[in-house]
XYZ file of C-alpha atoms in Angstrom:
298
model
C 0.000 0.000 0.000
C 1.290 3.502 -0.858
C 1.598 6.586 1.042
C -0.123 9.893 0.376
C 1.922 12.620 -1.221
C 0.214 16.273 -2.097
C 1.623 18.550 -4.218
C -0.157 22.188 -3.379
C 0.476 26.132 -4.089
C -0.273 28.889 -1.872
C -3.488 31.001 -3.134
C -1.478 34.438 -2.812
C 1.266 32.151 -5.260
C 4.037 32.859 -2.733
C 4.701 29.453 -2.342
C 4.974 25.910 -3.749
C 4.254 23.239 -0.867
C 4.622 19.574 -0.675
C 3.959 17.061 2.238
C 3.702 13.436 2.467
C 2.594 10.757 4.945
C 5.395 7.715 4.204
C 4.510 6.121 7.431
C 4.094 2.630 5.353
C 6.949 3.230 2.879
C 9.548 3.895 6.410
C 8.151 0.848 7.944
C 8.653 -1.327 5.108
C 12.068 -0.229 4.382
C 13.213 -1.082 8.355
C 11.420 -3.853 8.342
C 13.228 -4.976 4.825
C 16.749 -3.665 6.283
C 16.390 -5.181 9.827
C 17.549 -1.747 10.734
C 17.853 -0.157 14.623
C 16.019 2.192 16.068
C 18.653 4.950 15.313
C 19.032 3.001 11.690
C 15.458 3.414 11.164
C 14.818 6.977 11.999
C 18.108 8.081 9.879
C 17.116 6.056 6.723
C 13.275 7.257 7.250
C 14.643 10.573 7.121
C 16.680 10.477 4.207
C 14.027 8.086 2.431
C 11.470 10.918 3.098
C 13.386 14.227 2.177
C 14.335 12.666 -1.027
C 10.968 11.655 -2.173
C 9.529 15.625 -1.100
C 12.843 16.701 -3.448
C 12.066 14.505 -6.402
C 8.809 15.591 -6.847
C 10.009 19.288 -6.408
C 13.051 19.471 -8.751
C 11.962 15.628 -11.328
C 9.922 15.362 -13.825
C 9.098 12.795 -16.658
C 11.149 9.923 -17.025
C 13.945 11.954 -14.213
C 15.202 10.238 -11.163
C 18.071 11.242 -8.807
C 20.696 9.310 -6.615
C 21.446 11.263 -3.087
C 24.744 10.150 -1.005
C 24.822 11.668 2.473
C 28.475 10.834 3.869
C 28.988 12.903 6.913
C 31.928 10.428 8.785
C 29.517 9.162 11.559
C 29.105 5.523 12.658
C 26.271 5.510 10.485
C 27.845 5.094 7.256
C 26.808 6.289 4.042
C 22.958 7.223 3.493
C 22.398 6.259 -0.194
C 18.313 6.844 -1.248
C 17.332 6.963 -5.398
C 14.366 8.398 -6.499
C 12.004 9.537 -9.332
C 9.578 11.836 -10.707
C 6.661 9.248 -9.826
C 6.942 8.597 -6.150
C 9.476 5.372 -5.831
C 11.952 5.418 -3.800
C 14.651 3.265 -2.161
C 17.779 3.961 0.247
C 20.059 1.924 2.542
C 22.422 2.814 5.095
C 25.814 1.481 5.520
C 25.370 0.291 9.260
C 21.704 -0.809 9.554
C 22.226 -2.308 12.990
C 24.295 0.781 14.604
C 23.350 1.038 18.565
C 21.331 3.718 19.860
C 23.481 7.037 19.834
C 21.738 9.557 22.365
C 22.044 12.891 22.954
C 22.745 14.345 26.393
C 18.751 14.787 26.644
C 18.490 10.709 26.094
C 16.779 11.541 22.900
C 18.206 9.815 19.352
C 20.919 11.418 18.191
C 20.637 11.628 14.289
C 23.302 14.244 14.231
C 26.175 12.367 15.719
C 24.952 9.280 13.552
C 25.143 10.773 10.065
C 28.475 13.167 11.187
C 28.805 16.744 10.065
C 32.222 16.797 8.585
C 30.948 15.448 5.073
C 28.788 16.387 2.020
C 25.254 15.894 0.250
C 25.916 14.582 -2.794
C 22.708 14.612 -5.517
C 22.962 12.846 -9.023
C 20.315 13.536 -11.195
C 19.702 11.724 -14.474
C 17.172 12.498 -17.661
C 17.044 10.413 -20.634
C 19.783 11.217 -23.431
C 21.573 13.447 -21.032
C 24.676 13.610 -19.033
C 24.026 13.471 -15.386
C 24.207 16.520 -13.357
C 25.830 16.387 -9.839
C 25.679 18.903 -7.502
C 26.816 19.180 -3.938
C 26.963 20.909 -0.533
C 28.587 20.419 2.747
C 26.249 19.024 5.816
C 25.404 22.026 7.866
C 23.793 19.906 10.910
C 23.251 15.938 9.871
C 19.789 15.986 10.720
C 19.071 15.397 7.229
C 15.993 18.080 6.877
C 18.149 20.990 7.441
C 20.702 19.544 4.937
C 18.367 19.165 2.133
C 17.034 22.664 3.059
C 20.884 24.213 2.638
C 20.869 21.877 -0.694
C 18.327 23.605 -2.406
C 19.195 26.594 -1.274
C 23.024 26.747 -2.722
C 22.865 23.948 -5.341
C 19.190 24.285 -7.204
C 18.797 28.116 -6.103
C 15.708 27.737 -4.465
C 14.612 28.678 -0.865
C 13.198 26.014 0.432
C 12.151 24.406 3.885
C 12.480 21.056 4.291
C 10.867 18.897 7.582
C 11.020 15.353 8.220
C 10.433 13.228 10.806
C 9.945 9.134 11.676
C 8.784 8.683 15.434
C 9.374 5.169 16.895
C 7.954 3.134 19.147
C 8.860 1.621 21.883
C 9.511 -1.530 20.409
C 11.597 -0.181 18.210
C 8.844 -0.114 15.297
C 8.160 2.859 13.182
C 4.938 4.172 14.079
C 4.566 7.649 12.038
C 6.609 9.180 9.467
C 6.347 12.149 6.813
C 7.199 15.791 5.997
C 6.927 18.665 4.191
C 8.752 20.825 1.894
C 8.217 24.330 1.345
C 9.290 26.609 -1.539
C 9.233 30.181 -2.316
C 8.164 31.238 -5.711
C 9.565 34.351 -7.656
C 6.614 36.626 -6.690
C 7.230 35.981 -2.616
C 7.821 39.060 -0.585
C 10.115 39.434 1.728
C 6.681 40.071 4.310
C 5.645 36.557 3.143
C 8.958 34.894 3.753
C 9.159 36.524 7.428
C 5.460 35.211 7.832
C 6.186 31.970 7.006
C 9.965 31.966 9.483
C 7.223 32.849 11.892
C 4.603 30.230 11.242
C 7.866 27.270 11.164
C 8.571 28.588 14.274
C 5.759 28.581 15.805
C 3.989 25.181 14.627
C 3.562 22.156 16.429
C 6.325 19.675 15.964
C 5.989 17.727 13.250
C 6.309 14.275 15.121
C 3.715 15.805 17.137
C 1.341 16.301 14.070
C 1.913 12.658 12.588
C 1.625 10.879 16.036
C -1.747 13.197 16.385
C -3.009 12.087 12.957
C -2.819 15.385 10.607
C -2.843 14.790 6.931
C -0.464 16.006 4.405
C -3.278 18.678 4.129
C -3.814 18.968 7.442
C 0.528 19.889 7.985
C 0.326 22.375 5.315
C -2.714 23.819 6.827
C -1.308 24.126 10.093
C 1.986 26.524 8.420
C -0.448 28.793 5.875
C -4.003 28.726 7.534
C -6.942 26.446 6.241
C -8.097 27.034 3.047
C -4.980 28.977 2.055
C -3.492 26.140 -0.484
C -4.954 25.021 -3.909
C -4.258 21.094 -4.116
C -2.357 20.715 -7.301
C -1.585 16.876 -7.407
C -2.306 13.775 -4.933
C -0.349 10.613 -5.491
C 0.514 7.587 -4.193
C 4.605 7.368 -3.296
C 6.553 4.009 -2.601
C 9.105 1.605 -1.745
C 10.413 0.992 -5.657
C 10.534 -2.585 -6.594
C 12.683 -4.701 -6.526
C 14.908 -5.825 -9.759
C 13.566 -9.420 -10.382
C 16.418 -12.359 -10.509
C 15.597 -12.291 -14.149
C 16.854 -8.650 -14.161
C 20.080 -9.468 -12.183
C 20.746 -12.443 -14.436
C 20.863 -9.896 -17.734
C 23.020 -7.920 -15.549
C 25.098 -11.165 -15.423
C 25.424 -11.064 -19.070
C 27.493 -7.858 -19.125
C 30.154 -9.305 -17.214
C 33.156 -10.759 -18.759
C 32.768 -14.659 -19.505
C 35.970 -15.038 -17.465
C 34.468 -13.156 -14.265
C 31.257 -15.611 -14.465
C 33.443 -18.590 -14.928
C 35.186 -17.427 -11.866
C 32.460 -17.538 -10.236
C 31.834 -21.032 -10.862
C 35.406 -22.484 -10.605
C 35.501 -20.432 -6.682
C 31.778 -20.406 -5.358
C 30.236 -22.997 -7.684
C 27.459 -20.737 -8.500
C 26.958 -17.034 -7.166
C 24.739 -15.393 -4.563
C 23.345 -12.145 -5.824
C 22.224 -9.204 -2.856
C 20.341 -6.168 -3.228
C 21.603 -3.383 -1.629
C 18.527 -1.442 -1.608
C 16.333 -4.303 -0.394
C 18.595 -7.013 1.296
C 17.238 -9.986 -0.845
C 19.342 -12.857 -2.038
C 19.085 -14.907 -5.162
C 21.399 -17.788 -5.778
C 22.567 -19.132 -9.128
C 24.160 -22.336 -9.821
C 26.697 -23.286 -11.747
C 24.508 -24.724 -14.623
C 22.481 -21.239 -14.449
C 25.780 -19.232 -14.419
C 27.491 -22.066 -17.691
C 23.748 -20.662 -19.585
C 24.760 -16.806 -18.636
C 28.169 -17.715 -20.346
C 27.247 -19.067 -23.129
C 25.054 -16.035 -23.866
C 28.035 -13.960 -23.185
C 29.951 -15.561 -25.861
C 26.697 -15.692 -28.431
C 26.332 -11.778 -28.176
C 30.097 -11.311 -28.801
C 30.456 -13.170 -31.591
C 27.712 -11.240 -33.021
């Protein structure tokens, strides 16, 4: 089951505003990546603000690759994404213990590490991929995407994300919102909405509480004050079929496959993105060869 994404703009056409419930798309992905409770919230955050970016910056047949790499125990954050609401991400330490700060709340700061960079890749059909980049101002993976936009793309935005756990160690809410100012917005309208960020209830707050997407947005401009542009379903993308990974196979050199065979006796084949394994033995692997050498004698 997917999520609920809305895609809205401000009636005074200030603003551009996006929010999402991905409450089932974060759960799926811990679940998936056996991750821990810091693990969870970290990839549920990065999972989330790229989705919100996507559909802000993608369109068409677009999708982007984001690398957060800030030197913390967490690893790498790696999330892809596209113009129609998939997404997937993994982090490089899925089972890191519980890092608190000196409150005893999660610490997604000193997970992720500040001395690093977000890294977007963005791809379009019969065009060279664009990169940009900017350094991590705070690791909490919101405020990062919000400085992203900001330097990289040009555009003031606010991003908010948030994944609130149970006790159990189960996610029990997640979503955001991302905010954008348009070329007409005043300064007056920018200092009105630094003043309604400000003074909202905290997100987790909002999601444990039950708001909508509409219902968030509502809360930062004022009910009624946002035309619903788009509503659409966003996801967990799926996952490449052993078919798929066997055509992958095919690209290989027949001498790397035959290593396989001669070493392992067939070849185990993990998704990073979703943690399954397919196996393929050595008479499935002798086929992939054989295929090799048909296509490059062609």
């Amino acid at each position: 089951m997917s999520d609920q994404f809305i895609k809205t703009i401000t009636k005074n056409k200030n603003f551009r505003a996006y929010a999402l419930n991905g409450t089932n798309l974060v759960r799926e992905a811990a679940l998936t990546h056996e991750t821990s409770r810091i693990a969870a919230v970290v990839l549920g955050r990065g999972l989330l603000a790229t989705a919100l970016t996507a559909q802000s910056v993608l369109k068409g047949e677009e999708r982007m690759s984001i690398q957060i790499n800030g030197r913390g125990p967490i690893g790498n954050v790696v999330v892809e994404g596209d113009a129609k609401g998939s997404v997937r991400g993994y982090v490089t330490n899925p089972q890191l213990e519980t890092v608190l700060d000196d409150k005893g709340q999660l610490d997604v700061s000193q997970a992720v590490g500040t001395n690093g960079f977000l890294q977007i890749t963005k791809f379009a059909p019969y065009a060279n991929p664009y990169i940009g980049q900017s350094q991590l101002i705070s690791g909490e993976i919101g405020d990062d995407f919000t400085y992203y936009l900001a330097q990289s793309e040009q555009i003031p935005s606010v991003v908010g994300v948030s994944v609130y756990m149970n006790a159990d160690d189960t996610v029990e809410v997640a979503g955001g919102f991302l905010v954008q100012a348009l070329p007409d917005a005043t300064d007056e309208a920018i200092d009105e909405l630094e003043v309604a960020l400000k003074n909202m209830k905290p997100l987790s707050q909002m999601l444990v509480d039950g708001y909508t997407p509409l219902e968030i947005l509502e809360t930062i401009f004022g009910k009624d004050e946002v035309d619903i542009l788009q509503v659409a379903g966003v996801g967990l993308a799926a996952e490449p079929s052993k078919a798929a990974y066997r055509k992958m196979l095919t690209t290989l050199p027949a001498t790397e496959v035959q290593a396989m065979i001669d070493e392992d006796n067939g070849a185990e084949v993990v998704g990073k993105f979703s943690g399954k394994r397919y196996f393929f033995t050595a008479d499935e692997l002798r086929d992939v060869i054989l295929e090799i050498n048909a296509n490059n004698a062609e």
